[in-house]
Amino acid sequence: MAKAMMTLRRAAALGARHILTASSRVVPLRHMSADAGAAMEKIRAAGLLRTQGLIAGQWVDAYDGKTIEVQNPATGDVLANVSCMGSRETSDAIASANSTFYSWSKLTANERSKALRKWYDLIIAHKEELALLMTLEQGKPLKEALGEVNYGASFLEYFAEEAKRIYGDIIPPTLSDRRLLVLKQPVGVVGAITPWNFPLAMITRKVGPALACGCTVVVKPSEFTPLTALAAADLALQAGIPAGALNVVMGNAPEIGDALLQSTQVRTITFTGSTAVGKKLMAGSANTVKKVSLELGGNAPCIVFDDADIDVAVKGSLAAKFRNSGQTCVCANRILVQEGIYEKFASAFIKAVQSLHVGNGLEESTSQGPLINEAAVQKVEKFINDATSKVFLITISMHFPPNPEGMY
Ligand SMILES: NC(=O)c1ccc[n+]([C@@H]2O[C@H](COP(=O)([O-])OP(=O)(O)OC[C@H]3O[C@@H](n4cnc5c(N)ncnc54)[C@H](O)[C@@H]3O)[C@@H](O)[C@H]2O)c1
Ligand SMILES: O=CCCC(=O)O
């Protein structure tokens, strides 16, 4: 709080109109809170607390036995130790995906559709445990996590249907004795690399269409949020997605990435994450001429014009700016307001921001969970310092728990 006051004083001295303040600190590990402990028990009881990688339908440790900690960003607690895998495990996962490709791609679209639909049903049936797991490892408020489970599952529902609609084309030929037909066929093994901000939806959005059209997949979830991915993979096995069609490896990201890039069996890389890593994957795919599909860092201005409905504009800007504590690729990273509506918008927006509650996502009152890690906290702090050093920037004070212990 002292820091927040200093920031306010400094901004006032600079003549800034409003100030967004936040405080941060690194927290030592401690015993898990009662809420988190009960949530973990529920997840474990449902059989969804998986900590090993999934290769050829088997849950396996890293070959050298190494593990990495998954922490709760709200508290700093260690939730689990998961296998820390690298190139050898990835090569085996690719081999398993490659051999399963021959049988999975030969199924009828209807058979693949049924398996995907069953996976969707199981995710919905376990939405509470998956949402708890997501809140624990990613930090987003439970209500938002439940929203992501529905959102993530919807990709499986959609692609289960689209599996049956992979039509080809008939093209008018330029020569009268020819026929031109376009057949759409699965490319083979897909390497899918996903970020931590949507621990389920970024996986189902990649795996759903790949499996629907007959491809097999090696997924590498973020090391910050592997538990949701592993739980979802468990449900995929239960749904009858065959062993080897979906493999999960996590741990040493550059090693896993390189193994996927160097393999001639991996025919597509699909990635969501930072632009820097996306560029590396694009360059690394050239040698084996892979297809590449990238969703990279967003850059999203939000514009409010003079004739805007103020309530709609505030509500929309708030959602655009603060969803997942500002950690989505489409979060507004600047709000441009036309002169005529500026004062009115700014005061309504400040009021709305002041009603947000920062805290542990397991608590009912929390609308803003923690940031993902210490690096993210430092990055925001840098933005705040930059903002307060500029006279024209806007800031507001917000509700924080009295003694925040996590990545706030
Ligand atoms: N455009 C979108 O739809 C979208 C969606 C979600 C997130 N994002 C962006 O993702 C970023 C946040 O994710 P992040 O910080 O986890 O990004 P990141 O690029 O650091 O990590 C994403 C994934 O890449 C892996 N990775 C890191 N180095 C690698 C390497 N050398 N080889 C292979 N894999 C590697 C990570 O372990 C993680 O699984 C933000 O920039 C956000 O805007 C974009
Ligand atoms: O972070 C990026 C994904 C956001 C979304 O799918 O709405």
Coordinates of C-alpha atoms and ligand atoms in Angstrom, one line a residue:
M1 CA 0.0 0.0 0.0
A2 CA 2.9 2.4 0.8
K3 CA 4.0 1.8 -2.7
A4 CA 0.5 2.6 -4.1
M5 CA 0.4 5.8 -2.1
M6 CA 3.8 6.8 -3.5
T7 CA 2.6 6.1 -7.0
L8 CA -0.4 8.3 -6.4
R9 CA 1.6 11.1 -4.9
R10 CA 4.1 11.0 -7.8
A11 CA 1.3 11.0 -10.4
A12 CA -0.5 13.9 -8.6
A13 CA 2.8 15.8 -8.7
L14 CA 3.0 15.2 -12.4
G15 CA -0.6 16.4 -12.9
A16 CA -1.8 13.0 -14.1
R17 CA -5.6 12.8 -14.2
H18 CA -6.0 9.3 -12.8
I19 CA -3.8 6.5 -11.6
L20 CA -3.9 2.7 -11.8
T21 CA -2.0 1.3 -8.8
A22 CA -0.9 -2.2 -7.9
S23 CA 1.6 -3.7 -5.5
S24 CA 3.6 -6.8 -5.9
R25 CA 5.9 -9.1 -4.0
V26 CA 7.4 -12.6 -4.2
V27 CA 5.9 -15.0 -1.7
P28 CA 7.6 -17.9 -0.1
L29 CA 5.8 -21.3 -0.4
R30 CA 3.5 -22.1 2.5
H31 CA 0.9 -24.7 3.4
M32 CA -2.1 -24.8 1.1
S33 CA -5.2 -23.0 2.2
A34 CA -8.3 -24.9 3.2
D35 CA -10.1 -23.9 0.1
A36 CA -7.3 -25.0 -2.2
G37 CA -6.8 -28.2 -0.3
A38 CA -10.5 -29.1 -0.6
A39 CA -10.5 -28.3 -4.3
M40 CA -7.4 -30.5 -4.9
E41 CA -9.1 -33.3 -3.0
K42 CA -12.2 -33.0 -5.2
I43 CA -10.0 -33.1 -8.4
R44 CA -8.0 -36.1 -7.1
A45 CA -11.2 -37.9 -6.1
A46 CA -12.5 -37.5 -9.7
G47 CA -9.2 -39.1 -10.9
L48 CA -8.3 -35.9 -12.7
L49 CA -5.0 -35.0 -11.0
R50 CA -2.5 -36.3 -13.5
T51 CA 1.1 -35.3 -13.3
Q52 CA 2.8 -37.6 -15.9
G53 CA 3.0 -37.1 -19.6
L54 CA 0.8 -39.2 -21.9
I55 CA 2.6 -41.2 -24.6
A56 CA 0.9 -44.0 -26.6
G57 CA -1.9 -44.1 -24.1
Q58 CA 0.4 -44.6 -21.1
W59 CA 1.0 -42.1 -18.3
V60 CA 4.8 -41.8 -18.1
D61 CA 7.4 -40.0 -16.0
A62 CA 10.2 -38.1 -17.6
Y63 CA 12.8 -40.7 -18.6
D64 CA 15.4 -39.1 -16.2
G65 CA 12.8 -38.8 -13.5
K66 CA 12.9 -35.0 -13.5
T67 CA 9.9 -33.0 -12.4
I68 CA 8.9 -29.4 -12.3
E69 CA 6.7 -27.6 -9.8
V70 CA 3.3 -26.2 -10.7
Q71 CA 2.4 -23.3 -8.4
N72 CA -0.8 -21.6 -7.5
P73 CA -0.2 -18.0 -8.5
A74 CA -2.7 -16.8 -5.9
T75 CA -0.7 -18.2 -3.0
G76 CA 2.7 -19.4 -4.2
D77 CA 1.7 -22.9 -3.0
V78 CA 3.1 -25.9 -4.9
L79 CA 0.1 -27.7 -6.4
A80 CA 1.9 -30.7 -7.9
N81 CA 5.2 -31.8 -9.4
V82 CA 4.8 -32.8 -13.0
S83 CA 7.2 -34.7 -15.3
C84 CA 9.8 -32.5 -16.9
M85 CA 10.2 -34.0 -20.4
G86 CA 12.5 -33.3 -23.3
S87 CA 13.5 -34.5 -26.7
R88 CA 13.5 -38.3 -26.0
E89 CA 9.9 -38.3 -24.7
T90 CA 8.8 -36.0 -27.5
S91 CA 10.3 -38.4 -30.1
D92 CA 8.4 -41.3 -28.6
A93 CA 5.2 -39.2 -28.5
I94 CA 5.7 -38.4 -32.2
A95 CA 6.3 -42.0 -33.1
S96 CA 3.2 -43.1 -31.2
A97 CA 1.1 -40.3 -33.0
N98 CA 2.6 -41.4 -36.3
S99 CA 1.7 -45.1 -36.0
T100 CA -1.8 -44.3 -34.7
F101 CA -2.4 -41.9 -37.6
Y102 CA -2.8 -44.9 -39.9
S103 CA -5.7 -46.3 -38.0
W104 CA -7.3 -43.1 -36.7
S105 CA -7.4 -41.5 -40.2
K106 CA -9.0 -44.6 -41.6
L107 CA -12.0 -44.4 -39.3
T108 CA -15.2 -42.9 -40.8
A109 CA -15.9 -39.3 -40.0
N110 CA -18.9 -40.4 -38.1
E111 CA -16.7 -42.6 -35.8
R112 CA -14.3 -39.8 -35.1
S113 CA -17.2 -37.5 -34.5
K114 CA -18.7 -39.8 -31.9
A115 CA -15.5 -39.9 -29.9
L116 CA -15.1 -36.1 -30.0
R117 CA -18.7 -35.7 -28.9
K118 CA -18.1 -38.1 -26.0
W119 CA -15.0 -36.1 -25.0
Y120 CA -17.2 -33.0 -25.0
D121 CA -19.8 -34.7 -22.8
L122 CA -17.1 -35.8 -20.3
I123 CA -15.6 -32.3 -20.1
I124 CA -19.0 -30.8 -19.4
A125 CA -19.7 -33.6 -16.9
H126 CA -16.5 -32.7 -15.1
K127 CA -16.7 -28.9 -15.5
E128 CA -16.5 -28.2 -11.8
E129 CA -13.3 -30.1 -11.3
L130 CA -11.7 -28.7 -14.4
A131 CA -12.6 -25.2 -13.5
L132 CA -11.2 -25.6 -10.0
L133 CA -8.0 -27.0 -11.4
M134 CA -7.8 -24.0 -13.8
T135 CA -8.3 -21.5 -11.1
L136 CA -5.7 -23.2 -8.9
E137 CA -2.9 -23.3 -11.5
Q138 CA -3.8 -20.3 -13.7
G139 CA -5.4 -17.9 -11.2
K140 CA -8.5 -16.8 -13.1
P141 CA -11.7 -16.5 -10.9
L142 CA -13.8 -19.6 -10.7
K143 CA -16.6 -18.1 -12.6
E144 CA -14.3 -17.2 -15.5
A145 CA -12.7 -20.7 -15.3
L146 CA -16.2 -22.3 -15.6
G147 CA -16.7 -20.0 -18.6
E148 CA -13.5 -21.3 -20.1
V149 CA -14.6 -24.9 -19.6
N150 CA -17.8 -24.3 -21.6
Y151 CA -15.9 -22.3 -24.2
G152 CA -13.1 -24.9 -24.5
A153 CA -15.6 -27.8 -24.7
S154 CA -17.6 -25.9 -27.4
F155 CA -14.7 -26.4 -29.8
L156 CA -15.0 -30.2 -29.4
E157 CA -18.8 -30.0 -29.9
Y158 CA -18.3 -27.9 -33.0
F159 CA -15.6 -30.0 -34.6
A160 CA -17.4 -33.2 -33.8
E161 CA -20.1 -31.9 -36.1
E162 CA -17.7 -30.5 -38.7
A163 CA -15.9 -33.9 -38.9
K164 CA -18.8 -35.0 -41.0
R165 CA -18.7 -32.0 -43.3
I166 CA -15.2 -32.1 -44.7
Y167 CA -16.4 -31.9 -48.2
G168 CA -14.2 -31.7 -51.3
D169 CA -14.7 -29.6 -54.5
I170 CA -15.3 -30.3 -58.1
I171 CA -13.6 -27.7 -60.3
P172 CA -14.6 -27.0 -63.9
P173 CA -11.7 -28.4 -66.0
T174 CA -9.9 -26.4 -68.6
L175 CA -9.5 -29.4 -70.8
S176 CA -12.7 -31.3 -71.9
D177 CA -11.2 -34.8 -71.2
R178 CA -10.2 -34.1 -67.6
R179 CA -12.0 -34.0 -64.3
L180 CA -10.6 -31.9 -61.4
L181 CA -11.6 -33.1 -57.9
V182 CA -10.3 -31.7 -54.6
L183 CA -10.1 -34.2 -51.8
K184 CA -9.3 -33.0 -48.3
Q185 CA -7.1 -35.4 -46.4
P186 CA -5.4 -35.3 -43.0
V187 CA -1.8 -34.1 -43.1
G188 CA -0.5 -36.5 -40.4
V189 CA 1.0 -35.7 -37.0
V190 CA 0.2 -32.3 -35.6
G191 CA 2.5 -30.6 -33.0
A192 CA 0.4 -28.3 -30.8
I193 CA 2.1 -25.8 -28.5
T194 CA -0.2 -23.8 -26.2
P195 CA 0.1 -20.9 -23.7
W196 CA -1.0 -20.6 -20.0
N197 CA -3.7 -18.0 -20.3
F198 CA -6.4 -20.4 -21.6
P199 CA -5.2 -23.8 -20.2
L200 CA -8.1 -25.7 -21.8
A201 CA -9.5 -23.7 -24.7
M202 CA -6.3 -23.3 -26.5
I203 CA -5.8 -27.0 -26.5
T204 CA -9.3 -28.0 -27.6
R205 CA -9.3 -25.3 -30.3
K206 CA -6.2 -27.1 -31.8
V207 CA -6.8 -30.7 -31.0
G208 CA -10.5 -30.7 -31.9
P209 CA -10.1 -29.9 -35.6
A210 CA -7.0 -32.0 -35.9
L211 CA -8.6 -35.1 -34.5
A212 CA -11.9 -34.4 -36.4
C213 CA -10.2 -34.6 -39.8
G214 CA -8.1 -37.7 -38.9
C215 CA -4.8 -36.2 -37.8
T216 CA -3.1 -37.3 -34.6
V217 CA -1.5 -34.9 -32.1
V218 CA 1.4 -34.3 -29.8
V219 CA 0.4 -31.4 -27.4
K220 CA 2.8 -29.4 -25.4
P221 CA 0.9 -27.3 -22.8
S222 CA 2.6 -24.4 -20.9
E223 CA 4.7 -25.5 -18.0
F224 CA 2.7 -23.1 -15.9
T225 CA -0.6 -24.8 -16.5
P226 CA -0.1 -28.5 -17.5
L227 CA -2.6 -29.9 -15.0
T228 CA -5.8 -28.8 -16.9
A229 CA -4.3 -30.2 -20.1
L230 CA -3.5 -33.5 -18.5
A231 CA -6.9 -33.8 -16.9
A232 CA -8.5 -33.1 -20.3
A233 CA -6.3 -35.7 -21.9
D234 CA -7.5 -38.2 -19.3
L235 CA -11.0 -37.5 -20.3
A236 CA -10.1 -37.9 -24.0
L237 CA -8.9 -41.5 -23.2
Q238 CA -12.1 -42.2 -21.3
A239 CA -14.1 -40.9 -24.3
G240 CA -12.5 -43.5 -26.5
I241 CA -9.9 -41.4 -28.4
P242 CA -7.5 -44.2 -29.0
A243 CA -4.1 -44.5 -27.4
G244 CA -1.5 -42.5 -29.4
A245 CA -4.0 -40.2 -31.1
L246 CA -3.5 -37.6 -28.4
N247 CA -0.1 -37.4 -26.6
V248 CA 1.0 -34.8 -24.1
V249 CA 4.5 -33.9 -23.2
M250 CA 5.7 -30.9 -21.1
G251 CA 8.9 -29.7 -19.5
N252 CA 11.8 -28.4 -21.4
A253 CA 10.1 -26.1 -24.0
P254 CA 13.0 -25.5 -26.4
E255 CA 13.9 -29.2 -26.4
I256 CA 10.3 -30.3 -27.0
G257 CA 9.9 -27.6 -29.6
D258 CA 13.1 -28.6 -31.5
A259 CA 12.1 -32.3 -31.5
L260 CA 8.8 -31.4 -33.0
L261 CA 10.4 -29.1 -35.6
Q262 CA 13.1 -31.6 -36.6
S263 CA 10.8 -34.5 -37.0
T264 CA 9.8 -35.3 -40.6
Q265 CA 6.7 -37.1 -39.2
V266 CA 5.2 -33.9 -37.8
R267 CA 3.5 -32.2 -40.7
T268 CA 1.9 -29.2 -39.0
I269 CA 2.9 -27.0 -36.1
T270 CA 0.1 -25.1 -34.5
F271 CA 1.0 -22.5 -31.9
T272 CA -0.6 -19.9 -29.7
G273 CA 1.7 -17.7 -27.7
S274 CA 4.3 -14.9 -28.0
T275 CA 5.5 -13.5 -31.3
A276 CA 9.1 -14.2 -30.4
V277 CA 8.5 -18.0 -30.0
G278 CA 6.1 -18.0 -33.0
K279 CA 8.9 -16.6 -35.2
K280 CA 11.3 -19.3 -34.0
L281 CA 8.7 -22.0 -34.8
M282 CA 8.0 -20.6 -38.2
A283 CA 11.7 -20.5 -39.1
G284 CA 12.3 -23.9 -37.7
S285 CA 9.5 -25.4 -39.7
A286 CA 11.1 -24.5 -43.0
N287 CA 13.6 -27.3 -43.1
T288 CA 11.0 -30.0 -43.1
V289 CA 8.4 -27.8 -44.9
K290 CA 5.7 -28.1 -42.3
K291 CA 2.4 -26.2 -42.4
V292 CA 2.4 -23.6 -39.7
S293 CA -0.5 -22.0 -38.0
L294 CA 0.2 -19.2 -35.5
E295 CA -1.9 -17.1 -33.1
L296 CA 0.6 -14.6 -31.7
G297 CA 0.6 -11.7 -29.2
G298 CA -2.3 -9.4 -29.6
N299 CA -2.3 -5.6 -30.0
A300 CA -5.7 -4.3 -29.3
P301 CA -6.8 -0.7 -29.0
C302 CA -10.3 0.0 -27.7
I303 CA -11.9 3.2 -29.2
V304 CA -14.8 5.1 -27.6
F305 CA -16.4 7.8 -29.8
D306 CA -18.4 10.8 -28.7
D307 CA -21.7 9.2 -29.7
A308 CA -21.1 6.0 -27.7
D309 CA -23.7 4.8 -25.1
I310 CA -21.6 5.4 -22.0
D311 CA -22.9 2.3 -20.1
V312 CA -22.2 0.0 -23.0
A313 CA -18.8 1.6 -23.6
V314 CA -17.7 1.2 -20.0
K315 CA -19.0 -2.3 -19.7
G316 CA -17.3 -3.3 -23.0
S317 CA -14.0 -1.6 -22.2
L318 CA -13.9 -3.1 -18.7
A319 CA -14.4 -6.6 -20.1
A320 CA -11.9 -6.0 -22.9
K321 CA -9.3 -4.7 -20.5
F322 CA -9.7 -6.9 -17.4
R323 CA -10.7 -10.4 -18.6
N324 CA -8.3 -12.8 -17.0
S325 CA -6.6 -9.9 -15.2
G326 CA -5.7 -8.4 -18.6
Q327 CA -3.9 -11.6 -19.7
T328 CA -5.7 -12.5 -22.9
C329 CA -4.3 -12.0 -26.4
V330 CA -7.3 -9.8 -27.2
C331 CA -7.2 -7.6 -24.0
A332 CA -7.4 -3.9 -24.8
N333 CA -3.9 -2.5 -24.3
R334 CA -5.0 1.1 -24.8
I335 CA -8.3 2.9 -24.6
L336 CA -8.6 5.8 -27.0
V337 CA -11.5 8.2 -26.0
Q338 CA -12.8 11.0 -28.2
E339 CA -12.5 14.5 -26.6
G340 CA -16.2 15.2 -26.2
I341 CA -16.9 12.1 -24.1
Y342 CA -13.6 11.8 -22.3
E343 CA -14.5 13.2 -18.9
K344 CA -17.8 11.4 -18.7
F345 CA -16.2 8.1 -19.8
A346 CA -13.2 8.4 -17.6
S347 CA -15.2 9.0 -14.4
A348 CA -17.6 6.1 -15.2
F349 CA -14.7 3.8 -16.1
I350 CA -12.8 4.7 -12.9
K351 CA -15.9 4.0 -10.8
A352 CA -16.3 0.6 -12.6
V353 CA -12.6 -0.3 -12.0
Q354 CA -12.9 0.6 -8.4
S355 CA -15.6 -1.9 -8.0
L356 CA -13.3 -4.8 -9.1
H357 CA -11.9 -7.0 -6.4
V358 CA -8.5 -8.4 -6.7
G359 CA -7.9 -11.7 -4.9
N360 CA -7.8 -15.5 -4.9
G361 CA -9.9 -16.8 -7.7
L362 CA -11.5 -19.4 -5.4
E363 CA -13.1 -16.6 -3.4
E364 CA -16.6 -15.7 -4.5
S365 CA -15.9 -11.9 -4.3
T366 CA -12.9 -12.0 -6.6
S367 CA -13.3 -10.5 -10.0
Q368 CA -9.5 -10.2 -10.7
G369 CA -7.2 -13.1 -10.0
P370 CA -3.5 -12.9 -9.6
L371 CA -1.1 -12.6 -12.5
I372 CA 0.5 -15.8 -13.7
N373 CA 4.0 -15.3 -12.3
E374 CA 6.6 -12.9 -10.9
A375 CA 7.8 -11.9 -14.4
A376 CA 4.2 -10.8 -15.2
V377 CA 4.0 -8.8 -12.0
Q378 CA 7.3 -7.0 -12.8
K379 CA 6.1 -6.3 -16.4
V380 CA 2.9 -4.6 -15.1
E381 CA 5.0 -2.7 -12.5
K382 CA 7.2 -1.5 -15.4
F383 CA 4.1 -0.3 -17.3
I384 CA 2.8 1.5 -14.1
N385 CA 6.2 3.2 -13.7
D386 CA 6.2 4.2 -17.3
A387 CA 2.6 5.5 -17.1
T388 CA 3.2 7.6 -14.0
S389 CA 6.3 9.1 -15.6
K390 CA 4.1 10.5 -18.3
V391 CA 1.9 13.5 -17.4
F392 CA -1.1 12.5 -19.6
L393 CA -1.6 9.0 -18.4
I394 CA -4.6 7.7 -16.5
T395 CA -4.7 5.9 -13.2
I396 CA -7.0 4.7 -10.5
S397 CA -6.7 2.9 -7.2
M398 CA -8.2 -0.6 -6.8
H399 CA -9.4 -3.0 -4.1
F400 CA -6.6 -5.4 -3.1
P401 CA -6.7 -7.9 -0.4
P402 CA -5.0 -6.4 2.7
N403 CA -2.1 -8.9 2.6
P404 CA -1.9 -10.4 -0.8
E405 CA 0.4 -13.4 -0.9
G406 CA 0.5 -14.4 -4.5
M407 CA 1.3 -12.8 -7.8
Y408 CA -0.4 -9.4 -7.3
Ligands
LIG1 N1 -3.5 -14.7 -30.6 C1 -4.1 -15.5 -29.8 O1 -5.1 -16.1 -30.0 C2 -3.4 -15.7 -28.5 C3 -4.1 -16.6 -27.5 C4 -3.5 -16.8 -26.3 C5 -2.3 -16.2 -26.0 N2 -1.7 -15.4 -26.9 C6 -0.4 -14.7 -26.6 O2 0.4 -15.7 -25.9 C7 1.3 -15.0 -25.1 C8 1.2 -15.6 -23.7 O3 1.7 -16.8 -23.7 P1 3.1 -17.2 -23.2 O4 3.7 -16.2 -22.3 O5 2.9 -18.6 -22.6 O6 3.9 -17.3 -24.5 P2 5.2 -18.1 -24.9 O7 5.4 -17.9 -26.3 O8 6.3 -17.8 -24.0 O9 4.7 -19.6 -24.6 C9 3.7 -20.3 -25.3 C10 4.1 -21.7 -25.4 O10 5.3 -21.8 -26.1 C11 6.2 -22.6 -25.4 N3 7.6 -22.3 -25.7 C12 8.4 -21.3 -25.2 N4 9.6 -21.4 -25.8 C13 9.5 -22.4 -26.8 C14 10.4 -22.9 -27.8 N5 11.6 -22.4 -27.9 N6 10.0 -23.9 -28.5 C15 8.8 -24.4 -28.4 N7 7.9 -24.0 -27.5 C16 8.2 -22.9 -26.7 C17 5.9 -22.3 -23.9 O11 6.4 -23.3 -23.0 C18 4.3 -22.3 -24.0 O12 3.9 -23.7 -24.0 C19 0.8 -13.6 -25.1 O13 1.7 -12.8 -25.9 C20 -0.6 -13.6 -25.7 O14 -0.9 -12.4 -26.3 C21 -2.2 -15.2 -28.2
LIG2 O1 -5.9 -15.2 -25.5 C1 -6.4 -15.4 -26.5 C2 -7.7 -16.2 -26.8 C3 -8.8 -15.3 -26.4 C4 -10.1 -15.9 -26.8 O2 -10.1 -17.0 -27.5 O3 -11.1 -15.3 -26.6

